[in-house]
């Protein structure tokens, strides 16, 4: 995991295709979910596009950072954070996803004046979004506590899906040469934007391949304690990594994310 989403002050800046630009969570209890993340990250909320049902945008100091939507009562889908990757033409990207063995489950469709979207999955089943921004280009701010910091695909074997993402979004790959770690960093215009981690049999059987969003925090241990106080639970306790102190947690509905206090590194 590295410093991928850039720095603060993104508002009004179009992202190059393939860049993670937004994260969204669909839940059953929107009110309780807003209370949880409002208390954990200091988010406030405002109404967003309702093409897929009730939806709010999370704000940090007035800047948009994420979205939370309402699942229909009859839809029993996994509760999970979904990263969206920027596209200049969501219809063309969706067609490429299908051509490369992926699946498009929703859209492409318009989200009011905000933009156009599709929700897809890679050949191994990991779900992600595609976003063609219009009035809404994505997160306004990043690089500070309470904002998404990194997106990482956990899958069985990176080699099985890396080519898919390279073709769909034009990524350049940087494969870590290691006998005990299967990791590929995806680059756009020479900058790292996301990672693919092949974890083999360590992949949770109840989830399968999935994208994991990291959120920046001021203090990982304190944030984990706050998660527990707010009714969430710890999936993987805080531990030190070369890029910072990381913990994996779940909110009260079971949506899993990572919390990271990053060490600043040269880019």
PDB file of C-alpha atoms in Angstrom:
ATOM      1  CA  UNK A   1       0.000   0.000   0.000  1.00  0.00           C
ATOM      2  CA  UNK A   2       1.338   3.406  -0.929  1.00  0.00           C
ATOM      3  CA  UNK A   3       0.309   7.024  -1.320  1.00  0.00           C
ATOM      4  CA  UNK A   4      -1.932   6.774  -4.350  1.00  0.00           C
ATOM      5  CA  UNK A   5      -4.822   9.180  -4.332  1.00  0.00           C
ATOM      6  CA  UNK A   6      -2.686  12.290  -4.395  1.00  0.00           C
ATOM      7  CA  UNK A   7      -3.070  15.230  -2.051  1.00  0.00           C
ATOM      8  CA  UNK A   8      -5.802  17.585  -0.951  1.00  0.00           C
ATOM      9  CA  UNK A   9      -7.568  19.963  -3.299  1.00  0.00           C
ATOM     10  CA  UNK A  10      -8.972  17.605  -5.953  1.00  0.00           C
ATOM     11  CA  UNK A  11     -12.263  19.436  -6.461  1.00  0.00           C
ATOM     12  CA  UNK A  12     -12.908  20.225 -10.111  1.00  0.00           C
ATOM     13  CA  UNK A  13     -10.013  18.106 -11.364  1.00  0.00           C
ATOM     14  CA  UNK A  14     -10.796  15.266 -13.758  1.00  0.00           C
ATOM     15  CA  UNK A  15      -8.956  12.032 -12.984  1.00  0.00           C
ATOM     16  CA  UNK A  16      -7.092  10.106 -15.668  1.00  0.00           C
ATOM     17  CA  UNK A  17      -8.999   6.957 -16.709  1.00  0.00           C
ATOM     18  CA  UNK A  18      -8.427   4.109 -14.265  1.00  0.00           C
ATOM     19  CA  UNK A  19      -7.782   6.339 -11.257  1.00  0.00           C
ATOM     20  CA  UNK A  20      -9.806   5.454  -8.137  1.00  0.00           C
ATOM     21  CA  UNK A  21     -12.118   8.452  -7.778  1.00  0.00           C
ATOM     22  CA  UNK A  22     -14.912   7.456  -5.361  1.00  0.00           C
ATOM     23  CA  UNK A  23     -16.027   4.833  -2.849  1.00  0.00           C
ATOM     24  CA  UNK A  24     -19.619   3.929  -2.116  1.00  0.00           C
ATOM     25  CA  UNK A  25     -21.370   1.692   0.406  1.00  0.00           C
ATOM     26  CA  UNK A  26     -24.873   0.212   0.019  1.00  0.00           C
ATOM     27  CA  UNK A  27     -26.508  -0.765   3.329  1.00  0.00           C
ATOM     28  CA  UNK A  28     -29.865  -1.678   4.854  1.00  0.00           C
ATOM     29  CA  UNK A  29     -29.790   0.850   7.705  1.00  0.00           C
ATOM     30  CA  UNK A  30     -28.688   4.209   6.353  1.00  0.00           C
ATOM     31  CA  UNK A  31     -29.354   6.159   9.544  1.00  0.00           C
ATOM     32  CA  UNK A  32     -27.279   3.897  11.797  1.00  0.00           C
ATOM     33  CA  UNK A  33     -24.503   3.675   9.177  1.00  0.00           C
ATOM     34  CA  UNK A  34     -24.318   7.460   8.956  1.00  0.00           C
ATOM     35  CA  UNK A  35     -24.132   7.661  12.739  1.00  0.00           C
ATOM     36  CA  UNK A  36     -21.264   5.143  12.777  1.00  0.00           C
ATOM     37  CA  UNK A  37     -19.104   6.804  10.136  1.00  0.00           C
ATOM     38  CA  UNK A  38     -20.025  10.292  11.303  1.00  0.00           C
ATOM     39  CA  UNK A  39     -18.672   9.445  14.748  1.00  0.00           C
ATOM     40  CA  UNK A  40     -15.644   7.534  13.400  1.00  0.00           C
ATOM     41  CA  UNK A  41     -14.444   9.941  10.706  1.00  0.00           C
ATOM     42  CA  UNK A  42     -16.252  13.196  11.488  1.00  0.00           C
ATOM     43  CA  UNK A  43     -18.375  12.955   8.348  1.00  0.00           C
ATOM     44  CA  UNK A  44     -21.530  14.959   7.713  1.00  0.00           C
ATOM     45  CA  UNK A  45     -24.019  14.077   4.985  1.00  0.00           C
ATOM     46  CA  UNK A  46     -26.027  15.645   2.178  1.00  0.00           C
ATOM     47  CA  UNK A  47     -28.481  14.113  -0.337  1.00  0.00           C
ATOM     48  CA  UNK A  48     -27.046  12.708  -3.556  1.00  0.00           C
ATOM     49  CA  UNK A  49     -28.454  11.187  -6.787  1.00  0.00           C
ATOM     50  CA  UNK A  50     -31.354   8.788  -6.180  1.00  0.00           C
ATOM     51  CA  UNK A  51     -31.283   6.731  -9.387  1.00  0.00           C
ATOM     52  CA  UNK A  52     -30.463   3.597  -7.359  1.00  0.00           C
ATOM     53  CA  UNK A  53     -32.596   4.584  -4.348  1.00  0.00           C
ATOM     54  CA  UNK A  54     -31.903   6.804  -1.314  1.00  0.00           C
ATOM     55  CA  UNK A  55     -28.296   8.005  -1.363  1.00  0.00           C
ATOM     56  CA  UNK A  56     -26.174  10.506   0.562  1.00  0.00           C
ATOM     57  CA  UNK A  57     -22.708  11.911   0.080  1.00  0.00           C
ATOM     58  CA  UNK A  58     -20.362  12.035   3.035  1.00  0.00           C
ATOM     59  CA  UNK A  59     -18.676  15.370   3.636  1.00  0.00           C
ATOM     60  CA  UNK A  60     -15.501  16.128   5.573  1.00  0.00           C
ATOM     61  CA  UNK A  61     -15.170  19.837   6.342  1.00  0.00           C
ATOM     62  CA  UNK A  62     -17.598  20.486   3.477  1.00  0.00           C
ATOM     63  CA  UNK A  63     -15.678  18.318   0.969  1.00  0.00           C
ATOM     64  CA  UNK A  64     -17.243  15.195  -0.603  1.00  0.00           C
ATOM     65  CA  UNK A  65     -15.316  12.024   0.248  1.00  0.00           C
ATOM     66  CA  UNK A  66     -17.666   8.990  -0.092  1.00  0.00           C
ATOM     67  CA  UNK A  67     -21.232   7.829  -0.662  1.00  0.00           C
ATOM     68  CA  UNK A  68     -23.740   5.713   1.268  1.00  0.00           C
ATOM     69  CA  UNK A  69     -26.895   4.292  -0.305  1.00  0.00           C
ATOM     70  CA  UNK A  70     -29.945   2.270   0.688  1.00  0.00           C
ATOM     71  CA  UNK A  71     -30.293  -1.338  -0.427  1.00  0.00           C
ATOM     72  CA  UNK A  72     -33.857  -2.389  -1.308  1.00  0.00           C
ATOM     73  CA  UNK A  73     -35.354  -4.508   1.520  1.00  0.00           C
ATOM     74  CA  UNK A  74     -35.606  -7.557  -0.751  1.00  0.00           C
ATOM     75  CA  UNK A  75     -31.969  -7.402  -1.885  1.00  0.00           C
ATOM     76  CA  UNK A  76     -29.727  -9.538   0.306  1.00  0.00           C
ATOM     77  CA  UNK A  77     -26.394  -8.562  -1.195  1.00  0.00           C
ATOM     78  CA  UNK A  78     -23.019  -8.475   0.578  1.00  0.00           C
ATOM     79  CA  UNK A  79     -22.523  -5.195   2.446  1.00  0.00           C
ATOM     80  CA  UNK A  80     -19.207  -3.887   1.119  1.00  0.00           C
ATOM     81  CA  UNK A  81     -17.387  -0.723   0.153  1.00  0.00           C
ATOM     82  CA  UNK A  82     -17.109  -0.448  -3.641  1.00  0.00           C
ATOM     83  CA  UNK A  83     -14.345   1.572  -5.323  1.00  0.00           C
ATOM     84  CA  UNK A  84     -15.146   3.446  -8.525  1.00  0.00           C
ATOM     85  CA  UNK A  85     -12.554   3.913 -11.249  1.00  0.00           C
ATOM     86  CA  UNK A  86     -12.632   6.922 -13.544  1.00  0.00           C
ATOM     87  CA  UNK A  87     -13.537   6.525 -17.208  1.00  0.00           C
ATOM     88  CA  UNK A  88     -13.872   8.948 -20.117  1.00  0.00           C
ATOM     89  CA  UNK A  89     -16.536   6.678 -21.641  1.00  0.00           C
ATOM     90  CA  UNK A  90     -18.292   4.326 -19.236  1.00  0.00           C
ATOM     91  CA  UNK A  91     -20.136   2.528 -22.062  1.00  0.00           C
ATOM     92  CA  UNK A  92     -16.882   1.714 -23.819  1.00  0.00           C
ATOM     93  CA  UNK A  93     -15.211   0.631 -20.573  1.00  0.00           C
ATOM     94  CA  UNK A  94     -18.199  -1.585 -19.727  1.00  0.00           C
ATOM     95  CA  UNK A  95     -17.990  -3.190 -23.168  1.00  0.00           C
ATOM     96  CA  UNK A  96     -14.261  -3.819 -22.616  1.00  0.00           C
ATOM     97  CA  UNK A  97     -15.010  -5.395 -19.221  1.00  0.00           C
ATOM     98  CA  UNK A  98     -17.425  -7.836 -20.888  1.00  0.00           C
ATOM     99  CA  UNK A  99     -14.981  -8.573 -23.710  1.00  0.00           C
ATOM    100  CA  UNK A 100     -12.251  -9.418 -21.168  1.00  0.00           C
ATOM    101  CA  UNK A 101     -14.392 -11.888 -19.229  1.00  0.00           C
ATOM    102  CA  UNK A 102     -15.876  -9.596 -16.606  1.00  0.00           C
ATOM    103  CA  UNK A 103     -19.550  -8.982 -15.871  1.00  0.00           C
ATOM    104  CA  UNK A 104     -21.540  -5.746 -15.840  1.00  0.00           C
ATOM    105  CA  UNK A 105     -24.285  -6.082 -13.235  1.00  0.00           C
ATOM    106  CA  UNK A 106     -25.711  -2.546 -13.227  1.00  0.00           C
ATOM    107  CA  UNK A 107     -25.819   0.032 -16.031  1.00  0.00           C
ATOM    108  CA  UNK A 108     -24.333   1.855 -17.696  1.00  0.00           C
ATOM    109  CA  UNK A 109     -26.868   4.435 -16.514  1.00  0.00           C
ATOM    110  CA  UNK A 110     -27.054   8.133 -15.755  1.00  0.00           C
ATOM    111  CA  UNK A 111     -26.873   9.354 -12.152  1.00  0.00           C
ATOM    112  CA  UNK A 112     -28.761  12.581 -12.744  1.00  0.00           C
ATOM    113  CA  UNK A 113     -26.433  15.431 -13.691  1.00  0.00           C
ATOM    114  CA  UNK A 114     -23.634  13.961 -11.576  1.00  0.00           C
ATOM    115  CA  UNK A 115     -22.337  11.548 -14.196  1.00  0.00           C
ATOM    116  CA  UNK A 116     -22.761   8.079 -15.621  1.00  0.00           C
ATOM    117  CA  UNK A 117     -21.933   4.806 -13.918  1.00  0.00           C
ATOM    118  CA  UNK A 118     -21.737   1.058 -14.163  1.00  0.00           C
ATOM    119  CA  UNK A 119     -21.116  -1.607 -11.530  1.00  0.00           C
ATOM    120  CA  UNK A 120     -19.106  -4.591 -12.702  1.00  0.00           C
ATOM    121  CA  UNK A 121     -17.099  -7.555 -11.493  1.00  0.00           C
ATOM    122  CA  UNK A 122     -13.808  -9.002 -12.698  1.00  0.00           C
ATOM    123  CA  UNK A 123     -13.458 -12.602 -13.950  1.00  0.00           C
ATOM    124  CA  UNK A 124     -12.820 -13.805 -10.370  1.00  0.00           C
ATOM    125  CA  UNK A 125     -15.951 -12.065  -9.036  1.00  0.00           C
ATOM    126  CA  UNK A 126     -14.580  -8.934  -7.312  1.00  0.00           C
ATOM    127  CA  UNK A 127     -17.033  -6.026  -7.624  1.00  0.00           C
ATOM    128  CA  UNK A 128     -16.032  -2.498  -8.640  1.00  0.00           C
ATOM    129  CA  UNK A 129     -17.628   0.598 -10.124  1.00  0.00           C
ATOM    130  CA  UNK A 130     -16.919   2.634 -13.254  1.00  0.00           C
ATOM    131  CA  UNK A 131     -17.561   6.388 -13.105  1.00  0.00           C
ATOM    132  CA  UNK A 132     -17.767   8.922 -15.931  1.00  0.00           C
ATOM    133  CA  UNK A 133     -17.975  12.226 -14.121  1.00  0.00           C
ATOM    134  CA  UNK A 134     -20.000  15.241 -15.211  1.00  0.00           C
ATOM    135  CA  UNK A 135     -20.952  17.612 -12.391  1.00  0.00           C
ATOM    136  CA  UNK A 136     -19.477  15.162  -9.871  1.00  0.00           C
ATOM    137  CA  UNK A 137     -15.921  14.106 -10.670  1.00  0.00           C
ATOM    138  CA  UNK A 138     -15.327  12.143  -7.469  1.00  0.00           C
ATOM    139  CA  UNK A 139     -13.820  12.820  -4.067  1.00  0.00           C
ATOM    140  CA  UNK A 140     -13.008  16.492  -3.472  1.00  0.00           C
ATOM    141  CA  UNK A 141     -10.206  15.873  -1.016  1.00  0.00           C
ATOM    142  CA  UNK A 142      -7.832  13.128   0.096  1.00  0.00           C
ATOM    143  CA  UNK A 143      -4.576  12.625   1.967  1.00  0.00           C
ATOM    144  CA  UNK A 144      -5.984  13.604   5.382  1.00  0.00           C
ATOM    145  CA  UNK A 145      -7.697  11.605   8.168  1.00  0.00           C
ATOM    146  CA  UNK A 146     -11.240  10.606   7.263  1.00  0.00           C
ATOM    147  CA  UNK A 147     -10.572  10.199   3.530  1.00  0.00           C
ATOM    148  CA  UNK A 148      -9.962   7.114   1.357  1.00  0.00           C
ATOM    149  CA  UNK A 149      -6.237   6.483   0.956  1.00  0.00           C
ATOM    150  CA  UNK A 150      -5.822   3.309  -1.143  1.00  0.00           C
ATOM    151  CA  UNK A 151      -7.767   0.524  -2.868  1.00  0.00           C
ATOM    152  CA  UNK A 152      -6.454  -3.025  -2.879  1.00  0.00           C
ATOM    153  CA  UNK A 153      -7.860  -6.116  -4.553  1.00  0.00           C
ATOM    154  CA  UNK A 154      -7.629  -9.292  -2.474  1.00  0.00           C
ATOM    155  CA  UNK A 155      -7.796 -12.286  -4.791  1.00  0.00           C
ATOM    156  CA  UNK A 156      -6.448 -15.826  -5.061  1.00  0.00           C
ATOM    157  CA  UNK A 157      -3.696 -15.152  -7.597  1.00  0.00           C
ATOM    158  CA  UNK A 158      -2.810 -11.729  -9.002  1.00  0.00           C
ATOM    159  CA  UNK A 159      -1.776 -13.180 -12.360  1.00  0.00           C
ATOM    160  CA  UNK A 160      -5.338 -14.393 -12.973  1.00  0.00           C
ATOM    161  CA  UNK A 161      -6.840 -10.885 -13.012  1.00  0.00           C
ATOM    162  CA  UNK A 162      -4.005  -8.362 -13.479  1.00  0.00           C
ATOM    163  CA  UNK A 163      -4.252  -8.587 -17.271  1.00  0.00           C
ATOM    164  CA  UNK A 164      -8.000  -7.929 -17.038  1.00  0.00           C
ATOM    165  CA  UNK A 165      -7.522  -4.636 -15.192  1.00  0.00           C
ATOM    166  CA  UNK A 166      -4.601  -3.641 -17.419  1.00  0.00           C
ATOM    167  CA  UNK A 167      -6.791  -4.068 -20.511  1.00  0.00           C
ATOM    168  CA  UNK A 168      -9.935  -2.511 -19.044  1.00  0.00           C
ATOM    169  CA  UNK A 169      -8.277   0.608 -17.604  1.00  0.00           C
ATOM    170  CA  UNK A 170      -4.866   0.921 -19.241  1.00  0.00           C
ATOM    171  CA  UNK A 171      -2.838   0.277 -16.105  1.00  0.00           C
ATOM    172  CA  UNK A 172       0.883  -0.289 -16.090  1.00  0.00           C
ATOM    173  CA  UNK A 173       1.923  -3.121 -13.788  1.00  0.00           C
ATOM    174  CA  UNK A 174       4.746  -3.243 -11.275  1.00  0.00           C
ATOM    175  CA  UNK A 175       5.077  -6.761  -9.903  1.00  0.00           C
ATOM    176  CA  UNK A 176       6.835  -7.278  -6.591  1.00  0.00           C
ATOM    177  CA  UNK A 177       9.580  -9.846  -7.022  1.00  0.00           C
ATOM    178  CA  UNK A 178       9.260 -12.000  -3.915  1.00  0.00           C
ATOM    179  CA  UNK A 179       8.998 -15.676  -3.137  1.00  0.00           C
ATOM    180  CA  UNK A 180       6.490 -15.164  -0.313  1.00  0.00           C
ATOM    181  CA  UNK A 181       4.369 -12.210  -1.461  1.00  0.00           C
ATOM    182  CA  UNK A 182       2.172 -12.034  -4.564  1.00  0.00           C
ATOM    183  CA  UNK A 183       1.598  -8.309  -5.153  1.00  0.00           C
ATOM    184  CA  UNK A 184       1.097  -6.108  -8.192  1.00  0.00           C
ATOM    185  CA  UNK A 185       0.932  -2.324  -8.037  1.00  0.00           C
ATOM    186  CA  UNK A 186      -1.191  -0.687 -10.741  1.00  0.00           C
ATOM    187  CA  UNK A 187       0.109   2.607 -12.171  1.00  0.00           C
ATOM    188  CA  UNK A 188      -1.472   5.386 -14.220  1.00  0.00           C
ATOM    189  CA  UNK A 189       0.893   7.868 -15.863  1.00  0.00           C
ATOM    190  CA  UNK A 190       3.727   6.523 -13.719  1.00  0.00           C
ATOM    191  CA  UNK A 191       1.858   6.983 -10.440  1.00  0.00           C
ATOM    192  CA  UNK A 192       0.692   4.086  -8.215  1.00  0.00           C
ATOM    193  CA  UNK A 193      -3.107   4.104  -7.921  1.00  0.00           C
ATOM    194  CA  UNK A 194      -4.156   0.650  -6.628  1.00  0.00           C
ATOM    195  CA  UNK A 195      -2.852  -2.790  -5.746  1.00  0.00           C
ATOM    196  CA  UNK A 196      -3.633  -6.443  -6.391  1.00  0.00           C
ATOM    197  CA  UNK A 197      -2.723  -8.825  -3.572  1.00  0.00           C
ATOM    198  CA  UNK A 198      -2.842 -12.547  -4.290  1.00  0.00           C
ATOM    199  CA  UNK A 199      -3.470 -14.229  -0.951  1.00  0.00           C
ATOM    200  CA  UNK A 200      -4.215 -17.792  -2.075  1.00  0.00           C
ATOM    201  CA  UNK A 201      -5.996 -19.926   0.503  1.00  0.00           C
ATOM    202  CA  UNK A 202      -5.967 -17.021   2.994  1.00  0.00           C
ATOM    203  CA  UNK A 203      -8.828 -15.425   1.066  1.00  0.00           C
ATOM    204  CA  UNK A 204     -11.942 -15.386   3.293  1.00  0.00           C
ATOM    205  CA  UNK A 205     -14.273 -18.130   2.073  1.00  0.00           C
ATOM    206  CA  UNK A 206     -17.367 -16.154   2.998  1.00  0.00           C
ATOM    207  CA  UNK A 207     -16.323 -13.194   0.818  1.00  0.00           C
ATOM    208  CA  UNK A 208     -14.308 -14.434  -2.127  1.00  0.00           C
ATOM    209  CA  UNK A 209     -12.190 -11.986  -4.152  1.00  0.00           C
ATOM    210  CA  UNK A 210     -12.985  -8.385  -3.191  1.00  0.00           C
ATOM    211  CA  UNK A 211     -11.688  -4.839  -3.174  1.00  0.00           C
ATOM    212  CA  UNK A 212     -10.613  -3.392   0.170  1.00  0.00           C
ATOM    213  CA  UNK A 213     -10.664   0.368   0.774  1.00  0.00           C
ATOM    214  CA  UNK A 214      -8.157   1.931   3.189  1.00  0.00           C
ATOM    215  CA  UNK A 215      -9.196   5.042   5.126  1.00  0.00           C
ATOM    216  CA  UNK A 216      -6.636   7.451   6.564  1.00  0.00           C
ATOM    217  CA  UNK A 217      -6.785   7.951  10.353  1.00  0.00           C
ATOM    218  CA  UNK A 218      -4.790  10.020  12.829  1.00  0.00           C
ATOM    219  CA  UNK A 219      -4.083   7.072  15.154  1.00  0.00           C
ATOM    220  CA  UNK A 220      -4.859   3.497  14.111  1.00  0.00           C
ATOM    221  CA  UNK A 221      -5.149   2.091  17.634  1.00  0.00           C
ATOM    222  CA  UNK A 222      -7.446   4.860  18.810  1.00  0.00           C
ATOM    223  CA  UNK A 223      -9.592   4.472  15.690  1.00  0.00           C
ATOM    224  CA  UNK A 224      -9.926   0.723  16.307  1.00  0.00           C
ATOM    225  CA  UNK A 225     -11.070   1.373  19.876  1.00  0.00           C
ATOM    226  CA  UNK A 226     -13.619   3.832  18.513  1.00  0.00           C
ATOM    227  CA  UNK A 227     -14.884   1.238  16.030  1.00  0.00           C
ATOM    228  CA  UNK A 228     -15.541  -1.167  18.903  1.00  0.00           C
ATOM    229  CA  UNK A 229     -17.278   1.524  20.977  1.00  0.00           C
ATOM    230  CA  UNK A 230     -19.557   2.315  18.016  1.00  0.00           C
ATOM    231  CA  UNK A 231     -20.663  -1.296  17.532  1.00  0.00           C
ATOM    232  CA  UNK A 232     -18.204  -2.479  14.889  1.00  0.00           C
ATOM    233  CA  UNK A 233     -15.586  -5.192  15.318  1.00  0.00           C
ATOM    234  CA  UNK A 234     -11.948  -5.904  14.528  1.00  0.00           C
ATOM    235  CA  UNK A 235     -11.112  -8.262  11.658  1.00  0.00           C
ATOM    236  CA  UNK A 236      -7.327  -7.870  11.925  1.00  0.00           C
ATOM    237  CA  UNK A 237      -5.752  -5.985  14.855  1.00  0.00           C
ATOM    238  CA  UNK A 238      -3.422  -3.014  14.352  1.00  0.00           C
ATOM    239  CA  UNK A 239      -0.010  -3.983  13.030  1.00  0.00           C
ATOM    240  CA  UNK A 240       2.973  -2.148  11.607  1.00  0.00           C
ATOM    241  CA  UNK A 241       3.735  -2.340   7.894  1.00  0.00           C
ATOM    242  CA  UNK A 242       6.391  -0.644   5.746  1.00  0.00           C
ATOM    243  CA  UNK A 243       3.792   2.002   4.821  1.00  0.00           C
ATOM    244  CA  UNK A 244       2.219   2.628   8.217  1.00  0.00           C
ATOM    245  CA  UNK A 245       0.123   1.106  10.983  1.00  0.00           C
ATOM    246  CA  UNK A 246      -2.878  -0.792   9.607  1.00  0.00           C
ATOM    247  CA  UNK A 247      -5.965  -2.518  11.021  1.00  0.00           C
ATOM    248  CA  UNK A 248      -8.896  -4.179   9.283  1.00  0.00           C
ATOM    249  CA  UNK A 249     -12.332  -3.527  10.770  1.00  0.00           C
ATOM    250  CA  UNK A 250     -16.013  -4.069  10.049  1.00  0.00           C
ATOM    251  CA  UNK A 251     -18.905  -1.685  10.674  1.00  0.00           C
ATOM    252  CA  UNK A 252     -22.135  -2.798  12.423  1.00  0.00           C
ATOM    253  CA  UNK A 253     -23.581  -4.156   9.143  1.00  0.00           C
ATOM    254  CA  UNK A 254     -20.373  -6.023   8.333  1.00  0.00           C
ATOM    255  CA  UNK A 255     -18.786  -3.761   5.708  1.00  0.00           C
ATOM    256  CA  UNK A 256     -15.038  -4.338   5.919  1.00  0.00           C
ATOM    257  CA  UNK A 257     -12.430  -1.618   5.452  1.00  0.00           C
ATOM    258  CA  UNK A 258      -8.865  -0.923   6.528  1.00  0.00           C
ATOM    259  CA  UNK A 259      -7.675   1.914   8.733  1.00  0.00           C
ATOM    260  CA  UNK A 260      -4.176   3.255   8.156  1.00  0.00           C
ATOM    261  CA  UNK A 261      -1.901   5.806   9.741  1.00  0.00           C
ATOM    262  CA  UNK A 262       0.537   6.241   6.908  1.00  0.00           C
ATOM    263  CA  UNK A 263       4.201   6.995   7.124  1.00  0.00           C
ATOM    264  CA  UNK A 264       5.018   9.695   4.618  1.00  0.00           C
ATOM    265  CA  UNK A 265       7.184   8.404   1.804  1.00  0.00           C
ATOM    266  CA  UNK A 266       8.777  10.031  -1.198  1.00  0.00           C
ATOM    267  CA  UNK A 267       6.745   9.648  -4.333  1.00  0.00           C
TER     268      UNK A 267
END
